[in-house]
């Protein structure tokens, strides 16, 4: 790949728009990258205007990141094939349930030497059980993929409040290139080679956040929530050790993608918020998603369903009581108080 490298952001929700703000500003002063950044936007009407038109004329994603101006060199493109045309670096940031469809649509339209990074927090099921989102992109598109996960609530990142994040890359050179593209004084990046663990942390912590939200809905207090976080972290580590193909470094869980993201998501974040409302209102997760998230998707309950099926396949449900309780409360009508029962009987060691 020869400079300047052309960047395309695949996705434009809350997090995608926050990242577009960083990338758009960074490429202005870095000769290595092309100065115009394409952002694929799923076309919607907002107050009778096309969302792409609003972003390109008013430089604000009024639907998903209101109140934050996007740099003028970020161009919203409604057609996915047009958006990725000639891209050297692809930044994937869409709800995880859409990744198959998106990859199928742009397969063969991106150069083999292009590089990707996924900011998508979720997992998929494959015939052997676990399938990471990066694996899906790698297999479908034949390009190398890094991952970025961390304690990064989008609105705080867009407001330029200091935070850290983690890039996991099996090829450290690629990870460092994305670090150059994305790092700012207030968005500090550490690159590690334990990419699968980084990605799993990003997916699994959303399940724990659902349990934390249940506790808030039951008014259990901070001590109980701390127990949810600790036991949830134990299950995350145990899951990674069973399902990751390569060696798992426990140190990765001390990076932003691990314990920091877990704490942030259990105290802020949409999974916690919707799960609390689930307890207090008695409405279904689907109803609350529509009412509370303004078109954004909830990842935690769906990830709990995927994890549950993977554990079931391997006969491991008993070993993961917290993950299992979240799934059963969300999808099988188990009473929310089961989340407390599972804490009370949780094994000391997994």
XYZ file of C-alpha atoms in Angstrom:
350
model
C 0.000 0.000 0.000
C 1.391 3.377 -0.919
C 0.615 6.611 0.880
C -1.658 8.419 1.200
C -3.821 5.627 2.618
C -7.540 5.979 1.997
C -9.768 5.347 5.031
C -13.398 4.174 5.011
C -15.553 3.889 8.135
C -18.174 1.161 7.698
C -20.976 2.310 9.987
C -22.192 5.620 11.366
C -24.076 5.042 14.608
C -23.181 6.580 17.951
C -19.721 4.964 18.197
C -19.014 5.099 14.460
C -19.664 8.846 14.415
C -17.451 9.443 17.477
C -14.632 7.537 15.755
C -15.239 9.472 12.520
C -14.634 12.686 14.467
C -11.233 11.392 15.667
C -10.155 10.001 12.286
C -11.343 13.045 10.340
C -9.318 15.375 12.556
C -6.229 13.126 12.624
C -5.859 12.651 8.872
C -5.758 16.410 8.297
C -2.252 16.584 9.768
C -0.893 13.103 8.956
C 0.560 12.880 5.448
C 0.387 9.069 5.569
C -3.428 9.167 5.211
C -5.693 10.613 2.517
C -7.384 13.794 3.724
C -10.957 12.726 2.826
C -12.611 9.977 4.884
C -15.638 8.091 3.545
C -18.257 7.012 6.090
C -20.922 4.553 5.000
C -24.277 5.695 6.343
C -27.392 3.531 6.273
C -29.796 5.997 4.674
C -32.664 7.187 6.868
C -35.062 10.111 6.821
C -34.740 12.532 9.745
C -37.367 15.301 9.845
C -37.972 14.879 6.121
C -34.282 15.067 5.150
C -31.847 12.324 4.214
C -29.371 11.589 6.999
C -26.424 11.616 4.538
C -27.475 15.042 3.295
C -27.653 16.371 6.874
C -24.185 14.996 7.711
C -22.646 16.383 4.506
C -24.187 19.847 4.789
C -24.481 20.397 8.568
C -21.553 18.126 9.577
C -23.448 16.507 12.414
C -25.046 13.090 12.834
C -28.206 14.521 14.372
C -29.730 11.094 14.923
C -26.927 9.117 16.571
C -24.433 11.705 17.865
C -26.335 14.975 18.273
C -24.459 17.999 19.589
C -21.057 17.028 18.180
C -19.735 18.499 14.945
C -17.998 16.129 12.545
C -14.975 17.344 10.577
C -15.876 18.569 7.071
C -13.535 16.019 5.467
C -15.757 13.145 6.675
C -18.109 12.401 3.775
C -21.313 10.394 4.316
C -21.908 7.893 1.500
C -25.236 5.971 1.352
C -24.054 3.255 -1.060
C -21.771 0.730 0.635
C -19.872 -0.286 -2.533
C -19.188 3.362 -3.351
C -18.031 4.058 0.205
C -15.375 1.275 0.212
C -14.159 1.983 -3.346
C -10.359 2.214 -3.311
C -10.134 1.993 0.497
C -6.812 0.892 2.018
C -8.011 0.928 5.634
C -11.486 -0.180 6.689
C -12.911 0.613 10.125
C -15.885 -1.668 10.908
C -18.315 -0.255 13.451
C -21.841 -1.654 12.987
C -24.078 -3.843 15.214
C -22.611 -7.351 15.149
C -25.739 -8.998 13.760
C -25.212 -7.236 10.381
C -21.607 -8.264 9.727
C -22.318 -11.250 7.409
C -24.560 -9.177 5.136
C -22.090 -6.262 4.989
C -19.087 -8.490 4.190
C -21.027 -10.324 1.470
C -21.899 -6.995 -0.109
C -18.321 -5.653 -0.282
C -16.488 -8.926 -0.894
C -14.215 -8.543 -3.924
C -14.624 -4.755 -3.931
C -11.693 -4.167 -1.592
C -8.014 -4.797 -2.433
C -6.471 -7.930 -0.886
C -3.710 -5.837 0.675
C -6.245 -3.572 2.435
C -6.319 -3.767 6.229
C -9.303 -3.704 8.552
C -10.005 -2.993 12.191
C -13.219 -4.006 13.939
C -14.759 -2.015 16.782
C -17.726 -4.395 16.877
C -18.604 -5.852 20.271
C -20.240 -9.218 19.763
C -19.605 -12.812 18.737
C -21.143 -15.290 16.357
C -21.615 -19.043 16.321
C -19.788 -21.278 13.915
C -19.887 -25.059 13.403
C -17.074 -25.505 15.961
C -18.797 -23.187 18.448
C -17.305 -19.745 18.875
C -16.781 -17.478 15.881
C -15.248 -14.059 16.372
C -16.397 -11.105 14.272
C -12.785 -10.605 13.106
C -12.746 -14.237 11.890
C -15.894 -13.626 9.828
C -14.399 -10.508 8.176
C -11.044 -12.244 7.607
C -12.652 -15.312 6.019
C -15.220 -13.498 3.903
C -12.967 -10.697 2.668
C -9.491 -12.223 2.829
C -7.948 -9.194 4.569
C -6.011 -8.907 7.832
C -8.070 -7.606 10.746
C -7.131 -5.924 14.022
C -9.591 -5.183 16.855
C -10.178 -2.141 19.065
C -11.979 -2.504 22.390
C -11.963 -0.395 25.535
C -13.807 1.665 28.122
C -15.103 4.028 25.465
C -18.614 5.421 25.922
C -19.129 7.159 22.581
C -20.528 10.496 23.796
C -17.608 10.921 26.240
C -15.085 10.113 23.482
C -16.800 12.617 21.169
C -16.637 15.242 23.951
C -12.872 14.578 24.092
C -12.872 13.420 27.704
C -9.734 11.392 28.423
C -9.982 7.623 28.024
C -7.865 4.626 27.097
C -8.469 1.829 24.636
C -6.777 -1.362 23.450
C -5.895 -2.491 19.931
C -5.326 -6.228 19.535
C -3.421 -7.217 16.421
C -1.784 -10.498 15.443
C 0.532 -8.384 13.285
C 1.843 -5.631 15.575
C 2.888 -3.456 12.635
C -0.750 -3.299 11.527
C -1.870 -2.522 15.073
C 0.616 0.348 15.268
C -0.629 1.770 11.949
C -4.188 1.895 13.321
C -2.851 3.409 16.541
C -1.363 6.227 14.446
C -4.713 6.729 12.692
C -6.783 6.755 15.883
C -4.724 7.981 18.826
C -5.180 11.493 20.266
C -3.979 13.027 23.555
C -7.404 12.160 25.031
C -7.812 8.754 23.349
C -4.776 6.800 24.454
C -4.114 3.452 22.779
C -2.129 0.399 23.873
C -1.378 -2.269 21.236
C -1.200 -5.949 22.270
C -0.873 -9.133 20.216
C -3.510 -11.106 22.162
C -6.180 -10.029 19.664
C -8.752 -12.785 20.286
C -8.834 -12.058 24.026
C -9.224 -8.318 23.369
C -12.191 -9.044 21.111
C -13.815 -11.528 23.484
C -13.603 -9.020 26.338
C -15.546 -6.517 24.234
C -18.342 -9.013 23.586
C -18.616 -10.757 26.950
C -18.626 -7.668 29.161
C -22.015 -6.715 27.681
C -23.541 -9.862 29.221
C -22.148 -8.883 32.623
C -23.552 -5.353 32.134
C -27.027 -6.843 31.667
C -26.645 -8.611 35.036
C -25.469 -5.306 36.564
C -28.576 -3.596 35.171
C -30.781 -6.296 36.708
C -29.138 -5.582 40.079
C -29.844 -1.874 39.689
C -33.448 -2.650 38.814
C -33.709 -4.726 42.001
C -32.004 -1.912 44.015
C -29.298 -4.282 45.238
C -26.644 -1.617 45.814
C -22.982 -1.289 44.933
C -21.652 -4.272 46.910
C -23.820 -6.655 44.889
C -22.859 -4.946 41.662
C -19.174 -5.331 42.598
C -19.799 -9.075 43.051
C -21.442 -9.199 39.599
C -18.406 -7.472 38.080
C -15.891 -9.764 39.823
C -17.724 -13.013 39.106
C -18.473 -11.826 35.577
C -14.767 -11.167 35.037
C -13.985 -14.686 36.289
C -16.416 -16.134 33.739
C -14.934 -13.956 30.969
C -11.412 -15.239 31.734
C -12.571 -18.862 31.963
C -14.496 -18.556 28.685
C -11.491 -17.052 26.888
C -9.201 -19.827 28.162
C -11.563 -22.506 26.845
C -12.465 -20.964 23.486
C -9.515 -18.865 22.272
C -7.370 -20.693 19.729
C -4.039 -19.268 20.897
C -2.603 -18.655 24.375
C -4.559 -16.253 26.591
C -2.624 -13.711 28.636
C -4.330 -12.809 31.915
C -2.553 -9.420 31.641
C -4.871 -8.565 28.715
C -7.782 -8.473 31.178
C -5.974 -5.631 33.000
C -5.926 -3.532 29.815
C -8.693 -1.063 28.964
C -10.502 -3.759 26.928
C -10.828 -5.903 30.070
C -11.507 -4.626 33.554
C -11.897 -0.935 32.566
C -14.494 -1.607 29.866
C -16.292 -3.991 32.205
C -16.572 -1.400 35.000
C -17.636 1.398 32.621
C -20.296 -0.754 30.979
C -21.688 -1.945 34.310
C -22.100 1.641 35.534
C -22.906 3.436 32.244
C -23.754 2.082 28.827
C -26.990 1.067 27.168
C -27.029 -2.613 28.238
C -27.122 -1.659 31.907
C -29.727 1.052 31.331
C -32.146 -1.120 29.348
C -31.738 -4.070 31.743
C -32.638 -1.868 34.707
C -35.763 -0.716 32.839
C -36.563 -4.373 32.026
C -36.889 -5.048 35.777
C -38.753 -1.845 36.618
C -41.242 -1.762 33.729
C -41.845 -5.451 33.018
C -41.580 -4.699 29.277
C -39.650 -6.966 26.894
C -36.066 -6.259 25.849
C -37.266 -5.655 22.255
C -39.859 -3.066 23.338
C -37.332 -1.224 25.495
C -34.722 -1.258 22.734
C -37.203 0.540 20.467
C -38.320 2.983 23.140
C -34.966 3.875 24.675
C -32.250 3.532 22.042
C -33.366 5.707 19.131
C -32.536 3.051 16.514
C -29.379 1.730 18.185
C -29.046 -1.997 18.837
C -28.523 -3.739 22.163
C -25.667 -6.255 22.146
C -25.786 -7.877 25.626
C -28.924 -10.056 25.508
C -28.144 -11.290 21.991
C -24.545 -12.099 22.952
C -25.843 -14.022 25.994
C -27.974 -16.156 23.626
C -24.988 -16.896 21.379
C -22.778 -17.717 24.376
C -25.492 -19.931 25.874
C -25.763 -22.007 22.690
C -21.963 -22.321 22.463
C -21.776 -23.484 26.106
C -24.698 -25.876 25.590
C -22.933 -27.438 22.619
C -19.921 -28.169 24.827
C -21.880 -29.212 27.943
C -20.436 -26.296 29.934
C -23.557 -24.449 31.097
C -23.044 -25.365 34.788
C -19.604 -23.744 34.760
C -20.954 -20.312 33.744
C -23.879 -19.556 36.088
C -23.887 -15.764 35.555
C -23.835 -15.916 31.743
C -26.539 -18.605 31.894
C -28.771 -16.659 34.294
C -28.670 -13.577 32.027
C -29.750 -15.657 29.023
C -32.547 -17.414 30.950
C -33.913 -14.156 32.385
C -33.856 -12.426 28.985
C -35.249 -15.282 26.890
C -36.783 -18.026 29.029
C -38.873 -16.007 31.462
C -36.809 -16.880 34.544
C -37.469 -14.392 37.365
C -34.898 -11.582 37.616
C -34.126 -12.591 41.212
C -32.322 -15.611 39.710
C -29.389 -13.275 39.135
C -28.948 -13.046 42.915
C -29.349 -16.818 43.387
C -26.591 -17.421 40.859
C -24.265 -15.071 42.788
C -25.043 -16.843 46.069
C -24.203 -20.272 44.667
C -21.403 -19.206 42.308
C -18.342 -21.500 42.517
C -15.285 -19.830 44.056
C -13.114 -21.073 41.207
C -14.111 -21.838 37.640
